[in-house]
XYZ file of C-alpha atoms in Angstrom:
643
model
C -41.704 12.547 -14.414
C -41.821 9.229 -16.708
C -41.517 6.051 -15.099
C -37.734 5.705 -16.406
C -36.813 8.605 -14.696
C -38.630 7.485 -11.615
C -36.645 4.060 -11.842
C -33.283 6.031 -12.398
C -33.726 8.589 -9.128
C -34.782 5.238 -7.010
C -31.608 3.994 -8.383
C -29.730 6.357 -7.339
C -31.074 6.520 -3.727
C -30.591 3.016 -3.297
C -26.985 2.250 -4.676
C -23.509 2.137 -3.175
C -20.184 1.812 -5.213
C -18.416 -1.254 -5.260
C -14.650 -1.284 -5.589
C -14.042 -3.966 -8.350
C -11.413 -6.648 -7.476
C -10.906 -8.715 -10.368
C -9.893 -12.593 -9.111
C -7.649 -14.653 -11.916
C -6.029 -17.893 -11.589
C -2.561 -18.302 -9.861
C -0.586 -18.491 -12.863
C 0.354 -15.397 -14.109
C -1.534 -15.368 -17.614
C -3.911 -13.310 -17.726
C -7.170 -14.527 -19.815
C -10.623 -14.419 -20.402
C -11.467 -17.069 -18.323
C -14.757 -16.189 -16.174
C -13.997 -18.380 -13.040
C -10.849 -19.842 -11.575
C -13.281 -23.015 -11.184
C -14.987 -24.926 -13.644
C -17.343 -27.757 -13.753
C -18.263 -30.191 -16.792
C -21.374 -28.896 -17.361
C -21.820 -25.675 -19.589
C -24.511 -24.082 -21.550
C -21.081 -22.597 -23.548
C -17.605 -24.153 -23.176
C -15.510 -21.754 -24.879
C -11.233 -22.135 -25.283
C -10.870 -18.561 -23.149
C -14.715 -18.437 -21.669
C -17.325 -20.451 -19.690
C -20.489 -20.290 -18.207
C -20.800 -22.813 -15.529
C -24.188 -24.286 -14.545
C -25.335 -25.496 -11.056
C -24.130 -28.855 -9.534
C -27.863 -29.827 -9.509
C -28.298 -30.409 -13.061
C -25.118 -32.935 -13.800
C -27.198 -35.761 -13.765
C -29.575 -34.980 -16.538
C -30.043 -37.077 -19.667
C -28.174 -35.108 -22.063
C -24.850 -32.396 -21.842
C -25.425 -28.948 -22.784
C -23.029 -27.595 -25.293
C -19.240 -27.774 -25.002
C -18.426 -25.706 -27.824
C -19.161 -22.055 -28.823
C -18.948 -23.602 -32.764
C -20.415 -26.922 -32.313
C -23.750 -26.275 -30.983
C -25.350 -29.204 -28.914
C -28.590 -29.953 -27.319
C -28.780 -28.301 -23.888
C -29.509 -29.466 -20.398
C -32.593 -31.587 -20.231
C -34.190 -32.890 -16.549
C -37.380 -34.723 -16.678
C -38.158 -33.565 -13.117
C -36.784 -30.792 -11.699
C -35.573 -30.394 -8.040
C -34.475 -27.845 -6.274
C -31.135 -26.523 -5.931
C -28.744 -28.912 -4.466
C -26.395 -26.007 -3.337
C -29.724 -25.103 -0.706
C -30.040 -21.709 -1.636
C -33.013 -19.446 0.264
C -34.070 -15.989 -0.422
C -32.698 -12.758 1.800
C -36.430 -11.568 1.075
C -39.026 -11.760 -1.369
C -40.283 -8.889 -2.808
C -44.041 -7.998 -2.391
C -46.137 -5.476 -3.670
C -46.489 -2.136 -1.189
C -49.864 -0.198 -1.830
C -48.650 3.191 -2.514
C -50.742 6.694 -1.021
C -51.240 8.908 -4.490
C -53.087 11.493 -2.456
C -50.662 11.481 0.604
C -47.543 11.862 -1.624
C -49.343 14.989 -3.422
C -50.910 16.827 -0.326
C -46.997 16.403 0.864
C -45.456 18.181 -2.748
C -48.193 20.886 -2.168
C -47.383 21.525 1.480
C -43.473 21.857 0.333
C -43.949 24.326 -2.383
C -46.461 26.492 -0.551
C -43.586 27.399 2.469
C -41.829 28.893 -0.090
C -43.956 31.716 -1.227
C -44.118 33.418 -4.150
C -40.665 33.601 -4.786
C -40.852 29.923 -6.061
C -43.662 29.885 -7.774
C -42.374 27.870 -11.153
C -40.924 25.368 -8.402
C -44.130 24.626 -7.353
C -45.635 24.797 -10.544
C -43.315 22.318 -11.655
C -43.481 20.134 -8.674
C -47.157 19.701 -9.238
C -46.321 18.561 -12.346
C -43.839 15.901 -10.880
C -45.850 15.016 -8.797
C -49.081 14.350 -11.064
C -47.077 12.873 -13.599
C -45.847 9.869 -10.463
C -49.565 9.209 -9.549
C -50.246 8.622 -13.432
C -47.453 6.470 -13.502
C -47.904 4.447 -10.646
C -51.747 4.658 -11.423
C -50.624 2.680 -14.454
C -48.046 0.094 -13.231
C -48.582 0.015 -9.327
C -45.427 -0.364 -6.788
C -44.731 -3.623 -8.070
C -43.719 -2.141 -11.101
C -40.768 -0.632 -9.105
C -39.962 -3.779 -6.489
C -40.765 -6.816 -8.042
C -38.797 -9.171 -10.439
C -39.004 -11.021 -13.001
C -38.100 -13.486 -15.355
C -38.641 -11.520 -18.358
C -35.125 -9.468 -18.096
C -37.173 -6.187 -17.656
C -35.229 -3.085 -15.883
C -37.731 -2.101 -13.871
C -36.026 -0.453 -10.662
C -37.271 -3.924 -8.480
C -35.182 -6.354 -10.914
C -31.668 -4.844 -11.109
C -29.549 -5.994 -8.468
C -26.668 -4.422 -9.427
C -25.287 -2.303 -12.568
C -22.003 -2.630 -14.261
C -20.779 0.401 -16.408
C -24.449 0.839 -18.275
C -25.200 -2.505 -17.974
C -27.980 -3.519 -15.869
C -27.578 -6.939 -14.232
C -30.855 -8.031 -13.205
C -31.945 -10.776 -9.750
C -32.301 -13.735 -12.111
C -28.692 -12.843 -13.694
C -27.211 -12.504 -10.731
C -28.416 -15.703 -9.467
C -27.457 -17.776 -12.449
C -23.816 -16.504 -11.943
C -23.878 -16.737 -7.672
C -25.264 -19.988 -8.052
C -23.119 -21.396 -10.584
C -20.145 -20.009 -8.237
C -20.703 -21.235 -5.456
C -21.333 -25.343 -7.283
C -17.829 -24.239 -8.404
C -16.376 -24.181 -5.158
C -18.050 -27.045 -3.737
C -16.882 -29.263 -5.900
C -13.188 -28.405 -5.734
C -13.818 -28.564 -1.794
C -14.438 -32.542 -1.885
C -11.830 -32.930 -3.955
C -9.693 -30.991 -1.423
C -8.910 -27.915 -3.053
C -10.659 -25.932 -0.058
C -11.569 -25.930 3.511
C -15.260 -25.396 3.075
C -17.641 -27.320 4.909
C -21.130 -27.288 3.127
C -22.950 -28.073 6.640
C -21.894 -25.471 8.648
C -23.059 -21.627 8.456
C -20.637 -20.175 5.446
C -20.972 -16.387 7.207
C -19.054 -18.519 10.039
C -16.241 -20.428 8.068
C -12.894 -17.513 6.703
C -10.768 -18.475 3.781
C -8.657 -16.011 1.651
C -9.104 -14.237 -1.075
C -6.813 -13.452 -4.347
C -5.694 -9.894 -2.565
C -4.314 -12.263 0.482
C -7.360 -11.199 2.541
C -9.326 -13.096 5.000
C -12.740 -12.962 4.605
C -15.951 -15.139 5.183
C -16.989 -17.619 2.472
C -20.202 -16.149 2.230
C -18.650 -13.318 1.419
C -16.481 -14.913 -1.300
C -19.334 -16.417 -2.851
C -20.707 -13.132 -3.621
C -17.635 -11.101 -4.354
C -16.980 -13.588 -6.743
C -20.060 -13.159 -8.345
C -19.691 -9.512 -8.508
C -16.714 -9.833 -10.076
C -17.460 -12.178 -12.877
C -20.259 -10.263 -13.572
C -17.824 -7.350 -13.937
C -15.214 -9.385 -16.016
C -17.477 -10.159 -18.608
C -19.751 -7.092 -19.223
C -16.734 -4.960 -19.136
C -15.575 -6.907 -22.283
C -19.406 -7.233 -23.599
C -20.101 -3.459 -23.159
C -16.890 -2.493 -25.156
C -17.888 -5.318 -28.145
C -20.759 -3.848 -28.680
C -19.118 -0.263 -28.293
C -16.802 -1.084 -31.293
C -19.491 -3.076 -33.235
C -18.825 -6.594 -32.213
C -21.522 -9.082 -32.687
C -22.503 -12.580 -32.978
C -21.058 -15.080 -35.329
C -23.791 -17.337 -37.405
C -22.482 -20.050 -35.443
C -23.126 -18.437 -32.187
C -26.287 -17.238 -32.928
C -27.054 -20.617 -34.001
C -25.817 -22.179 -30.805
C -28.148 -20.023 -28.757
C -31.184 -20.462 -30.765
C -30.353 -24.427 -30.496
C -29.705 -24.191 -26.341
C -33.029 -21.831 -25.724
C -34.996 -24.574 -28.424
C -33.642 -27.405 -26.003
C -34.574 -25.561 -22.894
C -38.188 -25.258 -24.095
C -38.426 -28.926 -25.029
C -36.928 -29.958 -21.706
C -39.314 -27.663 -19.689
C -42.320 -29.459 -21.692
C -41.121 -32.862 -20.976
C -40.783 -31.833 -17.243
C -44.589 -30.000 -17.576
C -43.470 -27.150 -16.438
C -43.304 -23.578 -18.428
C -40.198 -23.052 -19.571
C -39.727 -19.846 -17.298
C -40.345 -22.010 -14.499
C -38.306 -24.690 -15.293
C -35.408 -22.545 -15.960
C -36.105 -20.841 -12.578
C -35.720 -24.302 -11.145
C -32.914 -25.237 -12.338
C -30.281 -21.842 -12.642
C -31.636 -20.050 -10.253
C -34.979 -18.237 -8.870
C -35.954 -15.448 -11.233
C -33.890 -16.818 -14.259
C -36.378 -17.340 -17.507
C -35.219 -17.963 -20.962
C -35.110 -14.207 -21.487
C -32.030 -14.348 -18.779
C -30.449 -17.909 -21.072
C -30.425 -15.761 -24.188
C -29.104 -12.392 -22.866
C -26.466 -14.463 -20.725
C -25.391 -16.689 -23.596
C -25.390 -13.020 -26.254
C -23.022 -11.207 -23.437
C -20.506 -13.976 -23.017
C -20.001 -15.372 -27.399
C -20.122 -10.890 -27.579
C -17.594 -10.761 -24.653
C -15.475 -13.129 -25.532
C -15.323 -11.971 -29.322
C -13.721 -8.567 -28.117
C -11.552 -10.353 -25.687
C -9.348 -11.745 -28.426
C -9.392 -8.609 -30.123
C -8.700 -6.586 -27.201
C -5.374 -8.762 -26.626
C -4.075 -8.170 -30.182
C -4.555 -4.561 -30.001
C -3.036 -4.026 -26.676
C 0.029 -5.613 -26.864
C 2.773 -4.070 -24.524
C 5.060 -1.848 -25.809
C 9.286 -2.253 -25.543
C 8.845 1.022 -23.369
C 6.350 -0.338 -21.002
C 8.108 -3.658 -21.106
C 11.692 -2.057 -20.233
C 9.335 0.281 -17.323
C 7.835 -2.665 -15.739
C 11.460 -5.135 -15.914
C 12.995 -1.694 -13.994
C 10.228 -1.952 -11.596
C 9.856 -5.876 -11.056
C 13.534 -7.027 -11.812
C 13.324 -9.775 -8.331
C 10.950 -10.957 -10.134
C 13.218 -12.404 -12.697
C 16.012 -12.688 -10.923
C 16.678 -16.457 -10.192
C 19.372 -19.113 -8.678
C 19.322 -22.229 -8.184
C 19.436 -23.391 -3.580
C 20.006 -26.906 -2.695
C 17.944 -27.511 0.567
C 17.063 -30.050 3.438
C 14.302 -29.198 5.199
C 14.248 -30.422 9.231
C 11.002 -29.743 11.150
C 10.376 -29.758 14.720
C 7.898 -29.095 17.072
C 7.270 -25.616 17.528
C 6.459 -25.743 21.607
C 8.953 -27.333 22.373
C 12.442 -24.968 22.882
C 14.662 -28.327 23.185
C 13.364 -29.922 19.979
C 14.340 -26.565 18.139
C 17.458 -26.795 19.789
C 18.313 -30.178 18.838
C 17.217 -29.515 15.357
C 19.502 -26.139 14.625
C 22.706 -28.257 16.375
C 21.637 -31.697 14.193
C 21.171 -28.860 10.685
C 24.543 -27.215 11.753
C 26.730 -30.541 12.052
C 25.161 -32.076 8.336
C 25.438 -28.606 7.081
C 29.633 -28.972 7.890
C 31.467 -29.922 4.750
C 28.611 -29.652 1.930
C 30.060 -27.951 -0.869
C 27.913 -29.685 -3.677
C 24.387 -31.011 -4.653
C 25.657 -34.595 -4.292
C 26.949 -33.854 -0.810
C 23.557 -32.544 0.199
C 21.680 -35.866 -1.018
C 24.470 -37.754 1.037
C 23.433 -35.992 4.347
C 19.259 -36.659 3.705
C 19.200 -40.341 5.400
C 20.585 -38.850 9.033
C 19.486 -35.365 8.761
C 15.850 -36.331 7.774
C 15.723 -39.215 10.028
C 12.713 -38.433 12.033
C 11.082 -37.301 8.894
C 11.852 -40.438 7.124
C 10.307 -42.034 9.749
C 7.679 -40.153 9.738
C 6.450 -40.468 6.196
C 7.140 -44.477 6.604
C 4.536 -44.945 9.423
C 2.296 -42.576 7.776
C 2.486 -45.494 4.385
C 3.397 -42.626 2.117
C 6.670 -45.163 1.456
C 7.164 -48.680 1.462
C 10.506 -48.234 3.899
C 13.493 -45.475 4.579
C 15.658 -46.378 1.658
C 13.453 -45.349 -0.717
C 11.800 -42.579 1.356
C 15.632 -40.970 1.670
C 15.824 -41.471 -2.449
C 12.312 -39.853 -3.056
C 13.477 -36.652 -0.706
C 17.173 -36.921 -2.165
C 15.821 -36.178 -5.746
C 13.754 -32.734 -4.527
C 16.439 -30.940 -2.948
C 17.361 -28.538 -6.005
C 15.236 -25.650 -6.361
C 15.121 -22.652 -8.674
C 14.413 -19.447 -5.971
C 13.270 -15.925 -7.392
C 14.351 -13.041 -5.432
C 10.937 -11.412 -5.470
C 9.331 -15.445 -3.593
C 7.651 -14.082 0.060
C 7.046 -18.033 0.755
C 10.664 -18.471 1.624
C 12.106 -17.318 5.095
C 13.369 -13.569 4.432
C 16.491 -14.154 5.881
C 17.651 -17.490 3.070
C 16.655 -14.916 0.963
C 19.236 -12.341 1.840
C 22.118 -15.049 2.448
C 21.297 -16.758 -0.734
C 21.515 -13.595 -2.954
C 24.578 -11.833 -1.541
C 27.458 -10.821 -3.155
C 29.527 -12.361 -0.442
C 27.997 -15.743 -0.187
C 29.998 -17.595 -2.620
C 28.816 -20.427 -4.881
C 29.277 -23.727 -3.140
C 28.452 -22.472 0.196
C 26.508 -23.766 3.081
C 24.494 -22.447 5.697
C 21.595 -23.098 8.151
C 18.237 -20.954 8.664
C 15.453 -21.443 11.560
C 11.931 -20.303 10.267
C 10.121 -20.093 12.781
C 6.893 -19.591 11.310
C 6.584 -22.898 9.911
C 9.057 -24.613 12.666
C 11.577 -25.701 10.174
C 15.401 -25.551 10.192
C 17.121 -25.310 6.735
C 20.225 -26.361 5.357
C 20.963 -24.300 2.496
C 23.716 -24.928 -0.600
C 24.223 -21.982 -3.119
C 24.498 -23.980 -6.122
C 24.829 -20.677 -8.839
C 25.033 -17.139 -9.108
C 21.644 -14.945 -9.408
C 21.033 -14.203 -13.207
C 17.861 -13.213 -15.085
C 15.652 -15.886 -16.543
C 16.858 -15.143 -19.866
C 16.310 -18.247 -21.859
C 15.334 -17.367 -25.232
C 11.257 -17.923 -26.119
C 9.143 -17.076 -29.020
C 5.675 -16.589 -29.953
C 3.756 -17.042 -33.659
C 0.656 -17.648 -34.905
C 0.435 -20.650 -37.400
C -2.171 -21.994 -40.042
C -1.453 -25.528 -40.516
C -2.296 -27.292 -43.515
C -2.481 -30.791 -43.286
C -2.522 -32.753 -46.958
C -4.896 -35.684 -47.451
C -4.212 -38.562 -46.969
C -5.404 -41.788 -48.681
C -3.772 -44.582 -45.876
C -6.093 -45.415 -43.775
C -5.115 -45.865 -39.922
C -3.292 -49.117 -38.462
C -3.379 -49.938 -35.088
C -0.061 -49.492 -33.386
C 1.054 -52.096 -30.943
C 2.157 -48.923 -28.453
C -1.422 -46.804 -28.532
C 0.535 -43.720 -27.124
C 3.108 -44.022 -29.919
C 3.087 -40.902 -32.288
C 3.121 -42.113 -36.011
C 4.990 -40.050 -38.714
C 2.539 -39.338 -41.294
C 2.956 -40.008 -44.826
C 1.592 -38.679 -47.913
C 1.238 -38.931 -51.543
C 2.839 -36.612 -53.816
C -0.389 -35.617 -54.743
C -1.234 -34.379 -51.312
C 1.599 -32.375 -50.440
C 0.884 -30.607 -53.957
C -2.658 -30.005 -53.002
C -1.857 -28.888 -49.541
C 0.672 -26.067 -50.700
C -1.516 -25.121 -53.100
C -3.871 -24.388 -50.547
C -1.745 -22.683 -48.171
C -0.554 -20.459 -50.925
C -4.430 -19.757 -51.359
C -4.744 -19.217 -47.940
C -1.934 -16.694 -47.838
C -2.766 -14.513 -50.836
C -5.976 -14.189 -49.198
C -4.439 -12.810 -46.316
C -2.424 -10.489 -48.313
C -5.149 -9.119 -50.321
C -6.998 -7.663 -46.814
C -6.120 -5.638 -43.602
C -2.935 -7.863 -43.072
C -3.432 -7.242 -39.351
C -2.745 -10.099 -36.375
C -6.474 -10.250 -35.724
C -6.840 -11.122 -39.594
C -4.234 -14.120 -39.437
C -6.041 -15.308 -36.386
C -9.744 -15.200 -38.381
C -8.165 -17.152 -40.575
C -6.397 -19.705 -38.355
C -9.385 -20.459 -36.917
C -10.998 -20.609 -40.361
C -8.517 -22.951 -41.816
C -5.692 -24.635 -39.441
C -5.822 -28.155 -39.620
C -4.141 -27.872 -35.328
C -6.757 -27.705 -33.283
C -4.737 -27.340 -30.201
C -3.877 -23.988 -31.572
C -7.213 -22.791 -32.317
C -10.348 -22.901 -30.041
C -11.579 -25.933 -31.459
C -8.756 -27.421 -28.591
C -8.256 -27.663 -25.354
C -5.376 -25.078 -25.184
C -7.199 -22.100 -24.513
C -5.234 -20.634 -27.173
C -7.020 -18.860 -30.364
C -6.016 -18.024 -33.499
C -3.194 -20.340 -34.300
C -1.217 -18.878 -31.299
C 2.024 -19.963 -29.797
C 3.584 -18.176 -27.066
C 6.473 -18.196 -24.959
C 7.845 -21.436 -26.759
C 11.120 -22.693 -25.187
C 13.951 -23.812 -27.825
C 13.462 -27.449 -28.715
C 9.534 -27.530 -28.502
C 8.441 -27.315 -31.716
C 9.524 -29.321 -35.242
C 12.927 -27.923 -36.612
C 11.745 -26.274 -39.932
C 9.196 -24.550 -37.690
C 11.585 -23.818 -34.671
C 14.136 -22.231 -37.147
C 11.710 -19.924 -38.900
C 10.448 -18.568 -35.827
C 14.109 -17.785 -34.536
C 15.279 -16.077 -37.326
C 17.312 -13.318 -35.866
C 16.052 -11.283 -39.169
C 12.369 -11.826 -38.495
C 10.450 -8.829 -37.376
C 6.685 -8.439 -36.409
C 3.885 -9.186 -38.660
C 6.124 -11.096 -41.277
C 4.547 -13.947 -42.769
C 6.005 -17.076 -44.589
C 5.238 -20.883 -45.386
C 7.279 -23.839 -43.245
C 7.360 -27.257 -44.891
C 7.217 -30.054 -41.888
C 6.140 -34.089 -41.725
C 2.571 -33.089 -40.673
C 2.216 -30.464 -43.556
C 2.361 -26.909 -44.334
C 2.668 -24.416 -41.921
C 1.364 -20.836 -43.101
C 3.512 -18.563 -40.345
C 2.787 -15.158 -38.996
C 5.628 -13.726 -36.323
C 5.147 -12.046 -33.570
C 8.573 -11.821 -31.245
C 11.796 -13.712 -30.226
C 13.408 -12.652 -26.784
C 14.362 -13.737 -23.677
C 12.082 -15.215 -21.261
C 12.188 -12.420 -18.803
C 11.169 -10.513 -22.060
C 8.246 -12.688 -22.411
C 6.728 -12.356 -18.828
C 7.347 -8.786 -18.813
C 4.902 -8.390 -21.600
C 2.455 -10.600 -20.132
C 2.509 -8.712 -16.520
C 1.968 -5.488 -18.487
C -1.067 -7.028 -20.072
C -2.377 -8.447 -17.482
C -2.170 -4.969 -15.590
C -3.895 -3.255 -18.326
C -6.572 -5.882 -18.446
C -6.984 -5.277 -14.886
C -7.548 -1.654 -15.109
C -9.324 -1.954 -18.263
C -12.368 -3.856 -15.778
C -11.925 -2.167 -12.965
C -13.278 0.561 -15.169
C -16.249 -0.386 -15.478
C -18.014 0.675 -12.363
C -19.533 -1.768 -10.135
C -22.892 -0.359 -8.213
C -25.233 -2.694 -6.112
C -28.746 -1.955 -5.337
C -28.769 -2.098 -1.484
C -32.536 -3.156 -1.177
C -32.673 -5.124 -4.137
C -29.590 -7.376 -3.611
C -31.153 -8.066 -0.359
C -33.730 -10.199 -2.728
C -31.003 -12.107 -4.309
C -29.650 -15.884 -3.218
C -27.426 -16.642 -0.715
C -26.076 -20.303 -0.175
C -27.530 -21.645 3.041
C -25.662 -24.663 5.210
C -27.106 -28.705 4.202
C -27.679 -28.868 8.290
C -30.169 -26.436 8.194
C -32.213 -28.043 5.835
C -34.717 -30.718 6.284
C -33.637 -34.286 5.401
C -34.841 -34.677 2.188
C -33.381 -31.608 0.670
C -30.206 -32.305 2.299
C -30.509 -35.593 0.321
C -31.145 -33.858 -2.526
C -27.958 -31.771 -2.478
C -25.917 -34.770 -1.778
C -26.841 -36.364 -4.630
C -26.609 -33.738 -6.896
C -22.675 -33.061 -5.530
C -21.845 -36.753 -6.462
């Protein structure tokens, strides 16, 4: 048996299959983003995808790279420390001396029992079994159990696998560690109830699925499941032939060069250094293959979202299935707390709710009835110094009583739900509700009648073209007033000469989406559009724009009832030529529809991609360990690398 074969029947004995749960930000857009959580400093800062370093190294000298296409120097530490998040070690791996002559006497016995009969069994057996001493003649048991920086597969080294990919200790330690800096850095800015002193197997939060589970838990389910997100994406790339852009490639070459220097300057090897600082068992083999996966990964990503754009059918299937969900009205509502062991105050607040609730038949009425309804909570928020006295607490709670409330929303009590939406409650009618689980009476107005969100929205791509401009800037009194541009005649010729370039190229190939977005990203003069900006958007894209966003000339174009998709055209406005590609115009409820179903295919589409963990080899990997049980000066250490 050859030593891969070895490795791959170890594997299988050791493994257990992992249900993957992919975990997305609260909004309902579903993108390749890699963590709900992001800190400043990246090796790649991409507009849909990031790789997040630890906490520890913020305070180095120079930034790694923000940009996928504008390569900068990466991290560099002159001395460094270990990691502030205190990580320790389940338990290292060591070399076990292995019995050749034991495990063959034992093959022999075996085949011998079973008499003639099985005679090429035993024959081959023997082989088997010669062929293992050879091999771990050769390599030794530490070829099997121990890891390394060097991104080899040996059985010892792979923590987990995703699909065919083989995630190795120091890979899954870049990504746990860069996690869990994540969440302690939202946590002291309040985002979380995680306390970094106390034992995190201990301390329950939820989870994206609603579930309670320990924070030590999240921290590596999290990890699992980026790890899962993005080689789900980077196995089909390379499936389907996507690779690496010059830029990229460059980027990566310029990030491992930097590395190298930095570990030189520190005089450490650059293995070591890396170890150091991203996480024990992570060399620059682990940089390179990490930084390849995610520019690969997120390459298919966009082209994974063009090509699976949801069909009318599945839209119309899921708007059957999900139709609460678009079905809105707009509540007035005073909210009147009380204290929830104490029968009488409930009492007192359902009679005080009922007598304010008598005679409100519009919004204004409502607002009227906030200074004596919400008296003790005026008075509340007035000692507390949230406002300056109960006039202008009353106004402040006055101008948030008008809500829009979807039919499908499980945060508001069931039973306003019910009342709210029936046919029988009229519009301009009043009520009270108790909710008990939160220990607060309502006073509810029905201010419309349910409809679907149907405001119209559309989506485009766009190249812009912006001319040349000879002016040069003045400084405006009002720094956040936006100057009209002007140009020269000249300019504007020049610019639609280029745009009419621009298009004829387009024309001439594929004529596809994905082609219009190349070339938005190639050309467009709007960053904000592209992933040169802070959008997150790509490719010149525009979705889900409400009427009365966008320039006229542009807006009009885009809602032309005629328009159908894939048509292309050129839009003159003030800041140049616009070189349009359409996608769709419809109704907001339209628009989310399509989203959800992508989103749900996205979901499935990773979920696919089997998750297995090595049970004896993950038990190697880092886990995040409490500041209090560290000594002093690593405690310091941590606290200094979190500010």
């Amino acid at each position: 048996m050859s030593d891969n074969n070895k490795e791959k029947e170890l594997e299988e004995l050791e493994t257990e299959k992992v249900d993957g749960e992919i975990k997305y930000e609260e909004n309902d857009n579903w993108e390749f983003e890699a963590t709900a959580h992001t800190l400043e400093n990246t090796l790649v800062d991409d507009d849909e995808f990031e790789i997040t370093l630890p906490e520890e190294i913020s305070k180095r000298e120079e930034a790694p790279a923000e940009s996928a296409d504008e390569p900068e120097e990466a991290p560099i530490k002159e001395e460094p420390k270990k990691s502030s998040a205190k990580y320790e070690t389940r338990e290292r791996p060591k070399a076990v001396e292995s019995d050749k002559d034991d495990k063959e006497s034992k093959s022999s016995s075996k085949a011998k029992t079973k008499g003639r009969k099985n005679t090429s069994k035993f024959i081959c057996g023997a082989l088997v079994a010669l062929i293992i001493a050879i091999v771990l003649g050769v390599f030794g048991w530490r070829y099997y159990t121990q890891p390394n920086y060097e991104e080899k597969m040996n059985y010892g080294n792979v923590a987990l696998t995703v699909g065919d990919e083989k995630v190795s200790i120091g890979m899954y330690n870049y990504y746990y560690n860069s996690i869990y800096n994540n969440y302690v850095q939202y946590a002291q800015q309040g985002y979380y109830q995680l306390d970094t002193t106390k034992d995190y197997t201990k301390q329950k939060t939820t989870n994206a699925k609603g579930k309670q589970v320990t924070w030590a838990q999240m921290f590596e389910d999290d990890t699992v499941d980026r790890l899962q997100y993005i080689l789900a994406f980077y196995q089909a790339g390379t499936e389907k032939g996507v690779t690496l852009t010059k830029e990229q490639q460059e980027s990566i070459d310029s990030n491992l060069d930097d590395l190298k220097k930095s570990a030189s300057d520190s005089d450490m090897s650059v293995n070591e250094y890396i170890s150091e600082t991203y996480g024990e068992y992570c060399g620059l083999a682990t940089i390179k293959k990490m930084l390849t996966q995610a520019y690969i990964a997120n390459n298919y990503y966009r082209q994974y979202m063009i090509d699976n754009r949801a069909t009318e059918k599945e839209i119309n299937d899921y708007y059957k299935e999900h139709k609460d969900d678009y079905t809105q009205m707009k509540i007035g509502y005073i909210p009147i707390p009380y204290n929830a062991d104490d029968a009488t105050a409930r009492a007192a607040a359902e009679k005080n709710a009922k007598k304010y609730a008598k005679g409100v038949k519009t919004i204004e009425d409502l607002k009227l009835a906030v200074p004596k309804a919400c008296k003790d909570l005026i008075k509340q928020y007035v000692s507390a110094g949230y406002f300056e006295d109960e006039e202008s607490c009353a106004e402040a709670l006055a101008g948030q009583l008008e809500i829009d409330l979807i039919k499908s929303d499980t945060s508001f009590p069931k039973e306003g739900i019910e009342w709210a939406f029936s046919d029988k409650t009229k519009k301009g009618t009043a009520t009270t509700i108790t909710d008990t689980d939160n220990a607060v009476v309502f006073i509810l107005l029905k201010l419309s009648d349910p409809k679907v969100s149907d405001d119209e929205t559309y989506s485009v791509r766009h190249i812009l073209i912006t001319p040349e401009s000879d002016e040069k800037d003045e400084d405006s009194e009002d720094e956040h007033e936006e100057k009209t541009p002007k140009y020269t005649k000249k300019a504007w010729t020049a610019a639609k000469k280029k745009a009419d370039k621009i298009l004829a190229e387009y024309n001439k190939g594929d004529k596809t989406e994905l082609e219009f977005a190349k070339l938005a990203e190639e050309y467009s003069d709007d960053t904000e559009s592209t992933s040169n900006g802070q959008s997150g958007n790509y490719g010149g894209l525009y979705e889900g724009v409400s009427l009365g966003q966008m320039v006229p000339n542009f807006e009009e174009w885009s809602t032309d009832k005629s328009r159908k998709y894939g048509d292309t055209g050129i839009v003159k406005s003030d800041y140049g030529y616009h070189i349009m590609y359409f996608i769709e115009d419809a109704p907001y409820y339209i628009h989310e529809c399509a989203e959800a179903v992508v989103n749900k295919k996205g979901d499935e589409f990773i979920d696919s991609a089997e998750v297995k963990k090595s049970k004896s080899v993950m038990a190697k990997t880092t886990v995040a360990k409490p500041e209090e049980a560290s000594d002093s000066s690593d405690a310091q250490t941590a606290a200094d690398a979190q500010n």
